[in-house]
Each structure stands twice: as structure tokens, then as C-alpha cells.
PDB file of C-alpha atoms and ligand atoms in Angstrom:
ATOM      1  CA  MET A 838       0.000   0.000   0.000  1.00 94.00           C
ATOM      2  CA  ILE A 839       1.340   3.457  -0.947  1.00 97.00           C
ATOM      3  CA  ASP A 840       1.959   5.851   1.959  1.00 98.00           C
ATOM      4  CA  LEU A 841       0.905   9.361   0.943  1.00 98.00           C
ATOM      5  CA  TYR A 842       2.136  12.382   2.894  1.00 98.00           C
ATOM      6  CA  TYR A 843      -0.440  14.953   2.030  1.00 97.00           C
ATOM      7  CA  TRP A 844      -2.363  18.104   2.738  1.00 98.00           C
ATOM      8  CA  THR A 845      -5.460  19.430   0.993  1.00 97.00           C
ATOM      9  CA  THR A 846      -3.678  21.767  -1.414  1.00 97.00           C
ATOM     10  CA  PRO A 847      -3.423  21.715  -5.214  1.00 98.00           C
ATOM     11  CA  ASN A 848      -0.150  19.773  -5.244  1.00 98.00           C
ATOM     12  CA  GLY A 849      -1.591  17.307  -2.748  1.00 98.00           C
ATOM     13  CA  HIS A 850      -4.785  16.779  -4.754  1.00 98.00           C
ATOM     14  CA  LYS A 851      -2.768  15.750  -7.822  1.00 98.00           C
ATOM     15  CA  ILE A 852      -1.741  12.539  -6.114  1.00 98.00           C
ATOM     16  CA  THR A 853      -5.120  11.598  -4.644  1.00 98.00           C
ATOM     17  CA  LEU A 854      -6.570  12.161  -8.137  1.00 98.00           C
ATOM     18  CA  PHE A 855      -4.162   9.581  -9.525  1.00 98.00           C
ATOM     19  CA  LEU A 856      -4.531   7.065  -6.700  1.00 98.00           C
ATOM     20  CA  GLU A 857      -8.325   7.210  -6.832  1.00 98.00           C
ATOM     21  CA  GLU A 858      -8.406   6.865 -10.638  1.00 98.00           C
ATOM     22  CA  ALA A 859      -5.990   3.938 -10.553  1.00 98.00           C
ATOM     23  CA  GLY A 860      -7.725   2.255  -7.619  1.00 98.00           C
ATOM     24  CA  LEU A 861      -4.375   1.861  -5.850  1.00 97.00           C
ATOM     25  CA  PRO A 862      -4.766   1.387  -2.093  1.00 97.00           C
ATOM     26  CA  TYR A 863      -3.098   4.110  -0.046  1.00 98.00           C
ATOM     27  CA  ASN A 864      -2.666   5.369   3.507  1.00 98.00           C
ATOM     28  CA  VAL A 865      -2.947   9.114   4.038  1.00 98.00           C
ATOM     29  CA  HIS A 866      -0.543  10.730   6.496  1.00 97.00           C
ATOM     30  CA  PRO A 867      -1.823  14.299   6.942  1.00 97.00           C
ATOM     31  CA  ILE A 868       0.958  16.902   7.061  1.00 98.00           C
ATOM     32  CA  ASN A 869      -0.719  20.082   8.251  1.00 97.00           C
ATOM     33  CA  ILE A 870       1.344  22.791   6.570  1.00 96.00           C
ATOM     34  CA  SER A 871      -0.524  25.497   8.522  1.00 94.00           C
ATOM     35  CA  GLU A 872       0.953  23.929  11.677  1.00 96.00           C
ATOM     36  CA  ASN A 873       4.457  23.670  10.131  1.00 96.00           C
ATOM     37  CA  GLU A 874       4.364  19.861  10.219  1.00 96.00           C
ATOM     38  CA  GLN A 875       6.305  19.903   6.913  1.00 97.00           C
ATOM     39  CA  PHE A 876       9.412  20.825   8.934  1.00 96.00           C
ATOM     40  CA  ALA A 877       9.292  17.767  11.237  1.00 96.00           C
ATOM     41  CA  PRO A 878      12.584  15.816  11.028  1.00 96.00           C
ATOM     42  CA  ASP A 879      10.848  12.531  10.150  1.00 94.00           C
ATOM     43  CA  PHE A 880       9.041  14.169   7.234  1.00 95.00           C
ATOM     44  CA  LEU A 881      12.247  15.818   5.985  1.00 96.00           C
ATOM     45  CA  LYS A 882      13.783  12.356   5.597  1.00 94.00           C
ATOM     46  CA  ILE A 883      11.348  11.652   2.753  1.00 95.00           C
ATOM     47  CA  SER A 884      10.713  15.223   1.559  1.00 96.00           C
ATOM     48  CA  PRO A 885      13.973  17.192   1.876  1.00 96.00           C
ATOM     49  CA  ASN A 886      12.351  20.289   0.325  1.00 97.00           C
ATOM     50  CA  ASN A 887       9.883  20.409   3.273  1.00 96.00           C
ATOM     51  CA  ARG A 888       6.866  20.442   0.997  1.00 97.00           C
ATOM     52  CA  ILE A 889       3.946  18.112   0.417  1.00 97.00           C
ATOM     53  CA  PRO A 890       3.206  15.824  -1.357  1.00 98.00           C
ATOM     54  CA  ALA A 891       5.539  12.877  -0.847  1.00 98.00           C
ATOM     55  CA  ILE A 892       5.017   9.138  -1.085  1.00 98.00           C
ATOM     56  CA  VAL A 893       6.664   5.958   0.097  1.00 98.00           C
ATOM     57  CA  ASP A 894       6.125   2.874  -2.025  1.00 98.00           C
ATOM     58  CA  PRO A 895       6.951  -0.087   0.212  1.00 96.00           C
ATOM     59  CA  SER A 896       7.262  -2.512  -2.698  1.00 93.00           C
ATOM     60  CA  PRO A 897       8.601  -0.975  -5.901  1.00 96.00           C
ATOM     61  CA  ASP A 898       9.058  -3.196  -8.934  1.00 93.00           C
ATOM     62  CA  ASP A 899      12.849  -3.436  -8.563  1.00 95.00           C
ATOM     63  CA  GLY A 900      12.441  -5.431  -5.356  1.00 95.00           C
ATOM     64  CA  SER A 901      15.093  -3.329  -3.612  1.00 96.00           C
ATOM     65  CA  GLY A 902      13.029  -2.126  -0.660  1.00 96.00           C
ATOM     66  CA  PRO A 903      10.919   0.954   0.013  1.00 97.00           C
ATOM     67  CA  LEU A 904      11.224   3.973  -2.267  1.00 97.00           C
ATOM     68  CA  SER A 905      10.395   7.506  -1.136  1.00 97.00           C
ATOM     69  CA  LEU A 906       9.648  10.312  -3.566  1.00 98.00           C
ATOM     70  CA  PHE A 907       8.914  14.034  -3.366  1.00 98.00           C
ATOM     71  CA  GLU A 908       7.867  16.554  -6.087  1.00 98.00           C
ATOM     72  CA  SER A 909       4.345  16.013  -7.385  1.00 98.00           C
ATOM     73  CA  GLY A 910       5.366  15.733 -11.050  1.00 98.00           C
ATOM     74  CA  ALA A 911       7.943  13.044 -10.272  1.00 98.00           C
ATOM     75  CA  ILE A 912       5.371  11.195  -8.143  1.00 98.00           C
ATOM     76  CA  LEU A 913       2.752  11.272 -10.927  1.00 98.00           C
ATOM     77  CA  LEU A 914       5.284  10.010 -13.449  1.00 98.00           C
ATOM     78  CA  TYR A 915       6.420   7.232 -11.096  1.00 98.00           C
ATOM     79  CA  LEU A 916       2.855   6.095 -10.421  1.00 98.00           C
ATOM     80  CA  ALA A 917       1.985   6.193 -14.138  1.00 98.00           C
ATOM     81  CA  GLU A 918       5.026   4.061 -14.971  1.00 97.00           C
ATOM     82  CA  LYS A 919       4.379   1.686 -12.056  1.00 97.00           C
ATOM     83  CA  THR A 920       0.775   1.048 -13.083  1.00 97.00           C
ATOM     84  CA  GLY A 921       0.931   1.570 -16.849  1.00 98.00           C
ATOM     85  CA  LEU A 922      -1.964   4.022 -16.491  1.00 98.00           C
ATOM     86  CA  PHE A 923      -2.659   7.649 -17.502  1.00 98.00           C
ATOM     87  CA  LEU A 924       0.469   8.110 -19.632  1.00 98.00           C
ATOM     88  CA  PRO A 925       0.341   7.259 -23.337  1.00 97.00           C
ATOM     89  CA  THR A 926       2.797   4.538 -24.324  1.00 95.00           C
ATOM     90  CA  ASP A 927       3.485   5.654 -27.901  1.00 96.00           C
ATOM     91  CA  LEU A 928       6.448   8.001 -28.300  1.00 97.00           C
ATOM     92  CA  ARG A 929       4.546  11.082 -29.423  1.00 96.00           C
ATOM     93  CA  GLY A 930       1.610  10.673 -27.076  1.00 96.00           C
ATOM     94  CA  ARG A 931       3.996  10.248 -24.140  1.00 97.00           C
ATOM     95  CA  GLN A 932       5.866  13.437 -25.078  1.00 98.00           C
ATOM     96  CA  GLU A 933       2.568  15.349 -25.397  1.00 97.00           C
ATOM     97  CA  ALA A 934       1.624  14.344 -21.855  1.00 98.00           C
ATOM     98  CA  LEU A 935       5.070  15.009 -20.409  1.00 98.00           C
ATOM     99  CA  GLN A 936       5.475  18.472 -21.926  1.00 98.00           C
ATOM    100  CA  TRP A 937       2.144  19.566 -20.440  1.00 98.00           C
ATOM    101  CA  LEU A 938       3.047  17.979 -17.119  1.00 98.00           C
ATOM    102  CA  PHE A 939       6.256  20.041 -17.120  1.00 98.00           C
ATOM    103  CA  TRP A 940       4.319  23.125 -18.290  1.00 98.00           C
ATOM    104  CA  GLN A 941       2.235  22.819 -15.149  1.00 98.00           C
ATOM    105  CA  MET A 942       5.211  22.169 -12.876  1.00 98.00           C
ATOM    106  CA  GLY A 943       7.303  25.043 -14.227  1.00 98.00           C
ATOM    107  CA  GLY A 944       4.570  27.505 -15.209  1.00 98.00           C
ATOM    108  CA  LEU A 945       0.993  27.295 -14.020  1.00 98.00           C
ATOM    109  CA  GLY A 946       1.823  25.925 -10.546  1.00 98.00           C
ATOM    110  CA  PRO A 947       4.471  28.478  -9.544  1.00 98.00           C
ATOM    111  CA  MET A 948       2.659  31.445 -11.136  1.00 98.00           C
ATOM    112  CA  ALA A 949      -0.775  30.584  -9.708  1.00 97.00           C
ATOM    113  CA  GLY A 950       0.929  29.930  -6.356  1.00 97.00           C
ATOM    114  CA  GLN A 951       2.383  33.453  -6.347  1.00 97.00           C
ATOM    115  CA  ASN A 952      -1.037  34.731  -7.442  1.00 97.00           C
ATOM    116  CA  HIS A 953      -2.633  33.043  -4.386  1.00 96.00           C
ATOM    117  CA  HIS A 954       0.041  34.506  -2.141  1.00 96.00           C
ATOM    118  CA  PHE A 955      -0.217  38.134  -3.263  1.00 97.00           C
ATOM    119  CA  ASN A 956      -4.028  38.073  -3.663  1.00 94.00           C
ATOM    120  CA  ARG A 957      -4.944  36.179  -0.504  1.00 93.00           C
ATOM    121  CA  PHE A 958      -2.169  35.846   2.027  1.00 93.00           C
ATOM    122  CA  ALA A 959       0.352  38.705   1.742  1.00 96.00           C
ATOM    123  CA  PRO A 960       0.177  40.984   4.799  1.00 95.00           C
ATOM    124  CA  GLU A 961       0.116  44.048   2.532  1.00 96.00           C
ATOM    125  CA  LYS A 962      -1.538  44.598  -0.854  1.00 95.00           C
ATOM    126  CA  ILE A 963       1.137  45.164  -3.497  1.00 97.00           C
ATOM    127  CA  PRO A 964      -0.683  46.177  -6.706  1.00 97.00           C
ATOM    128  CA  TYR A 965       2.340  45.562  -8.956  1.00 98.00           C
ATOM    129  CA  ALA A 966       2.751  41.977  -7.695  1.00 97.00           C
ATOM    130  CA  ILE A 967      -0.983  41.243  -7.834  1.00 97.00           C
ATOM    131  CA  LYS A 968      -1.235  42.491 -11.427  1.00 97.00           C
ATOM    132  CA  ARG A 969       1.904  40.657 -12.493  1.00 98.00           C
ATOM    133  CA  TYR A 970       0.647  37.261 -11.288  1.00 98.00           C
ATOM    134  CA  VAL A 971      -3.009  37.748 -12.250  1.00 98.00           C
ATOM    135  CA  ASP A 972      -1.909  38.693 -15.780  1.00 98.00           C
ATOM    136  CA  GLU A 973       0.503  35.777 -16.033  1.00 98.00           C
ATOM    137  CA  THR A 974      -2.131  33.346 -14.737  1.00 98.00           C
ATOM    138  CA  ALA A 975      -4.561  34.695 -17.369  1.00 98.00           C
ATOM    139  CA  ARG A 976      -1.944  34.202 -20.072  1.00 98.00           C
ATOM    140  CA  LEU A 977      -1.425  30.598 -18.972  1.00 98.00           C
ATOM    141  CA  TYR A 978      -5.180  29.927 -18.880  1.00 98.00           C
ATOM    142  CA  GLY A 979      -5.253  31.284 -22.444  1.00 98.00           C
ATOM    143  CA  VAL A 980      -2.522  28.842 -23.477  1.00 98.00           C
ATOM    144  CA  LEU A 981      -4.483  25.985 -21.903  1.00 98.00           C
ATOM    145  CA  ASP A 982      -7.706  27.161 -23.551  1.00 98.00           C
ATOM    146  CA  ARG A 983      -6.119  27.082 -27.011  1.00 98.00           C
ATOM    147  CA  ARG A 984      -4.670  23.647 -26.305  1.00 98.00           C
ATOM    148  CA  LEU A 985      -8.072  22.273 -25.290  1.00 98.00           C
ATOM    149  CA  ALA A 986      -9.982  23.859 -28.186  1.00 98.00           C
ATOM    150  CA  ASP A 987      -9.707  20.762 -30.390  1.00 98.00           C
ATOM    151  CA  ARG A 988      -9.144  17.857 -27.967  1.00 98.00           C
ATOM    152  CA  PRO A 989     -10.913  16.621 -24.831  1.00 98.00           C
ATOM    153  CA  PHE A 990      -7.812  16.409 -22.627  1.00 98.00           C
ATOM    154  CA  VAL A 991      -4.455  18.143 -22.697  1.00 98.00           C
ATOM    155  CA  ALA A 992      -2.540  15.159 -24.108  1.00 97.00           C
ATOM    156  CA  GLY A 993      -5.293  14.205 -26.584  1.00 96.00           C
ATOM    157  CA  ASP A 994      -8.233  11.858 -26.336  1.00 97.00           C
ATOM    158  CA  GLU A 995      -7.332  10.262 -23.015  1.00 97.00           C
ATOM    159  CA  TYR A 996      -7.238  11.637 -19.472  1.00 98.00           C
ATOM    160  CA  SER A 997      -3.599  11.664 -18.319  1.00 98.00           C
ATOM    161  CA  ILE A 998      -1.247  12.719 -15.541  1.00 98.00           C
ATOM    162  CA  ALA A 999      -0.952  16.089 -17.304  1.00 98.00           C
ATOM    163  CA  ASP A1000      -4.653  16.781 -16.629  1.00 98.00           C
ATOM    164  CA  MET A1001      -4.252  15.569 -13.038  1.00 98.00           C
ATOM    165  CA  ALA A1002      -1.400  18.031 -12.523  1.00 98.00           C
ATOM    166  CA  ILE A1003      -3.246  20.998 -14.050  1.00 98.00           C
ATOM    167  CA  TYR A1004      -6.806  20.512 -12.802  1.00 98.00           C
ATOM    168  CA  PRO A1005      -6.234  21.201  -9.061  1.00 98.00           C
ATOM    169  CA  TRP A1006      -4.683  24.563  -9.903  1.00 98.00           C
ATOM    170  CA  THR A1007      -7.799  25.570 -11.829  1.00 98.00           C
ATOM    171  CA  VAL A1008     -10.124  24.617  -8.955  1.00 98.00           C
ATOM    172  CA  SER A1009      -9.020  27.799  -7.183  1.00 96.00           C
ATOM    173  CA  HIS A1010      -9.559  30.024 -10.249  1.00 97.00           C
ATOM    174  CA  GLU A1011     -11.593  32.532  -8.217  1.00 96.00           C
ATOM    175  CA  TRP A1012      -8.678  33.038  -5.819  1.00 95.00           C
ATOM    176  CA  GLN A1013      -6.600  33.770  -8.916  1.00 97.00           C
ATOM    177  CA  ASN A1014      -9.047  36.414 -10.214  1.00 97.00           C
ATOM    178  CA  GLN A1015      -9.837  34.246 -13.248  1.00 98.00           C
ATOM    179  CA  ASP A1016     -13.291  33.739 -14.740  1.00 98.00           C
ATOM    180  CA  LEU A1017     -13.675  30.406 -16.526  1.00 98.00           C
ATOM    181  CA  ALA A1018     -16.328  32.004 -18.762  1.00 98.00           C
ATOM    182  CA  ASP A1019     -13.372  33.739 -20.462  1.00 98.00           C
ATOM    183  CA  PHE A1020     -11.870  30.328 -21.272  1.00 98.00           C
ATOM    184  CA  PRO A1021     -14.669  28.160 -22.699  1.00 98.00           C
ATOM    185  CA  SER A1022     -12.519  25.146 -23.541  1.00 98.00           C
ATOM    186  CA  VAL A1023     -10.984  25.172 -20.065  1.00 98.00           C
ATOM    187  CA  GLN A1024     -14.499  25.436 -18.634  1.00 98.00           C
ATOM    188  CA  ARG A1025     -15.670  22.358 -20.589  1.00 98.00           C
ATOM    189  CA  TRP A1026     -12.570  20.355 -19.576  1.00 98.00           C
ATOM    190  CA  PHE A1027     -12.892  21.521 -15.943  1.00 98.00           C
ATOM    191  CA  ASN A1028     -16.525  20.394 -15.715  1.00 98.00           C
ATOM    192  CA  ALA A1029     -15.678  17.000 -17.226  1.00 98.00           C
ATOM    193  CA  ILE A1030     -12.872  16.331 -14.719  1.00 98.00           C
ATOM    194  CA  LYS A1031     -14.862  17.641 -11.764  1.00 98.00           C
ATOM    195  CA  ALA A1032     -17.651  15.147 -12.538  1.00 98.00           C
ATOM    196  CA  ARG A1033     -15.383  12.085 -12.601  1.00 98.00           C
ATOM    197  CA  PRO A1034     -16.174   9.792  -9.639  1.00 98.00           C
ATOM    198  CA  ALA A1035     -12.451   9.529  -8.779  1.00 98.00           C
ATOM    199  CA  THR A1036     -12.197  13.335  -8.617  1.00 98.00           C
ATOM    200  CA  VAL A1037     -15.151  13.455  -6.233  1.00 98.00           C
ATOM    201  CA  ARG A1038     -13.506  10.810  -4.023  1.00 98.00           C
ATOM    202  CA  ALA A1039     -10.127  12.589  -4.125  1.00 98.00           C
ATOM    203  CA  TYR A1040     -11.635  15.858  -2.909  1.00 98.00           C
ATOM    204  CA  GLU A1041     -13.539  14.133  -0.099  1.00 98.00           C
ATOM    205  CA  TRP A1042     -10.243  14.237   1.835  1.00 98.00           C
ATOM    206  CA  VAL A1043     -10.866  17.953   2.417  1.00 97.00           C
ATOM    207  CA  ALA A1044     -13.921  17.270   4.587  1.00 96.00           C
ATOM    208  CA  LYS A1045     -12.134  14.377   6.305  1.00 96.00           C
ATOM    209  CA  ILE A1046      -8.915  16.093   7.377  1.00 96.00           C
ATOM    210  CA  ASN A1047      -9.215  19.850   6.785  1.00 95.00           C
ATOM    211  CA  PRO A1048     -12.874  20.917   6.762  1.00 92.00           C
ATOM    212  CA  PRO A1049     -13.596  24.600   6.159  1.00 87.00           C
ATOM    213  CA  LYS A1050     -13.595  26.580   9.416  1.00 84.00           C
ATOM    214  CA  PRO A1051     -17.101  27.757  10.448  1.00 79.00           C
TER     215      PRO A1051
HETATM  216  N1  GSH B2481       7.136  21.665  -6.685  1.00 61.66           N
HETATM  217  C1  GSH B2481       6.539  21.063  -5.518  1.00 61.66           C
HETATM  218  C2  GSH B2481       5.782  22.129  -4.774  1.00 61.66           C
HETATM  219  C3  GSH B2481       5.166  21.568  -3.513  1.00 61.66           C
HETATM  220  C4  GSH B2481       4.536  22.668  -2.683  1.00 61.66           C
HETATM  221  O1  GSH B2481       4.788  23.866  -2.895  1.00 61.66           O
HETATM  222  N2  GSH B2481       3.713  22.243  -1.721  1.00 61.66           N
HETATM  223  C5  GSH B2481       3.083  23.193  -0.822  1.00 61.66           C
HETATM  224  C6  GSH B2481       1.599  22.889  -0.701  1.00 61.66           C
HETATM  225  S1  GSH B2481       0.785  22.980  -2.307  1.00 61.66           S
HETATM  226  C7  GSH B2481       3.728  23.069   0.535  1.00 61.66           C
HETATM  227  O2  GSH B2481       4.017  21.990   0.998  1.00 61.66           O
HETATM  228  N3  GSH B2481       3.959  24.215   1.211  1.00 61.66           N
HETATM  229  C8  GSH B2481       4.546  24.228   2.510  1.00 61.66           C
HETATM  230  C9  GSH B2481       5.398  25.431   2.737  1.00 61.66           C
HETATM  231  O3  GSH B2481       5.346  26.365   1.927  1.00 61.66           O
HETATM  232  O4  GSH B2481       6.130  25.448   3.738  1.00 61.66           O
HETATM  233  C10 GSH B2481       5.614  19.925  -5.930  1.00 61.66           C
HETATM  234  O5  GSH B2481       4.988  20.057  -6.989  1.00 61.66           O
HETATM  235  O6  GSH B2481       5.527  18.908  -5.215  1.00 61.66           O
END
């Protein structure tokens, strides 16, 4: 059974999306980042960057003992290769999925993360920073919208780890000052992923371990 070190944030949701879709059994170890649990020495042994998510696979295919992994993109790729699921196997399809996975890891994730910070959490409002990250998030949503204009999912016809990486960052579009009505193809794709039973199960962890405060 996979051990998942997790909190209910976009990068955390990526991994529960995969595990629920694949039907892989997993144990959740909540790491409450609001309580600084990501800095606990035991957690740092498996996640040296003191960030969630991380996993430990007790029985990887090489038979050489437990394997721990951090970085959500690396975890998604590992799980896809372990299971043979959600990553095309033909050369071009695989590269389509991987380039959009890396687009999320290097672009949408960091930029939307800064957007959240300056819009929601920064102790002072800095208009230059807010505009910079809202504009960049809008540009990236535009890129995604064009990509999805003529295919159901980012890598083509099939749902893949690229969609699982991107979707959780679009769930918080309101925090990012983005209106999905401006991005009709993203809106269609978003609704389709939101309705998947595995997505519903993945997001049930919010109510279980970090319910909204009254
Ligand atoms: N590139 C990393 C980013 C992970 C990350 O930033 N995780 C956030 C939650 S979404 C976190 O653990 N933050 C804790 C902190 O900032 O101390 C990944 O994709 O796994």
C-alpha cells in the first residue's frame, strides 16, 4: 500500500486524483502545513524540500526495498510508470503528456501559487505583484484554452497525468481572479474532470482532514 504524505492543497490533490483513478490502495498521512508539520525531522527524511506531497512505495518493482519520492510531477510520473496508467505509451503521445506535465510544474503551478500569495495571504496589498501574477495566470489559462480547443484532454483523447497536474490549480480560479467564462474550452474540460467519480472521491479528503472553518 502506498503511503501518501499529504495536505489538501493543489499539489496534494494531484496525487489523490491519480490514486483514486488507478484504484491503488493508499494510507494518508496528513501533514498540516498550517501547523508547520512539513518541517518535522521525520518528514524531511522523505521530503527534503519540506513540501507536500511525498510518497513511500513499500514494494517498488525493482524489489530493492521501500522507495520515497517528493515533487508532485515526479510522483505522478512514477505512479503512471508503475501502473501503466494515464500516460500514453506511444512516443509522441507520451511526449505530449510530459510536456504539459512540465508546463504545469514550471509555469501554471508556480505562477498561480504566487497569485494566491499576493491576492490572498500577503500581509500588505502590493498592486504591482498582484497584477503581475493575475496577468501571467490569465496568459497561462489562455494557453491551456487554445490547447483544449480541439481535444478533450491536454494530451489528446485520453485523461492523463498532465490533466491531473493541471486541474487542481484551476479549482481555485476565483482566488486567482480568473473567470472560466473567459476560457470556454478550459471550462468544458474543468466540468468534465470535476464530474469524474475519482475526482469526487479525491476531494472528499478535504472534509475528512481539513474541513472549512465555520
Ligand atoms: N514543486 C513542488 C511544490 C510543492 C509545494 O509547494 N507544496 C506546498 C503545498 S501545495 C507546501 O508543501 N507548502 C509548505 C510550505 O510552503 O512550507 C511539488 O509540486 O511537489
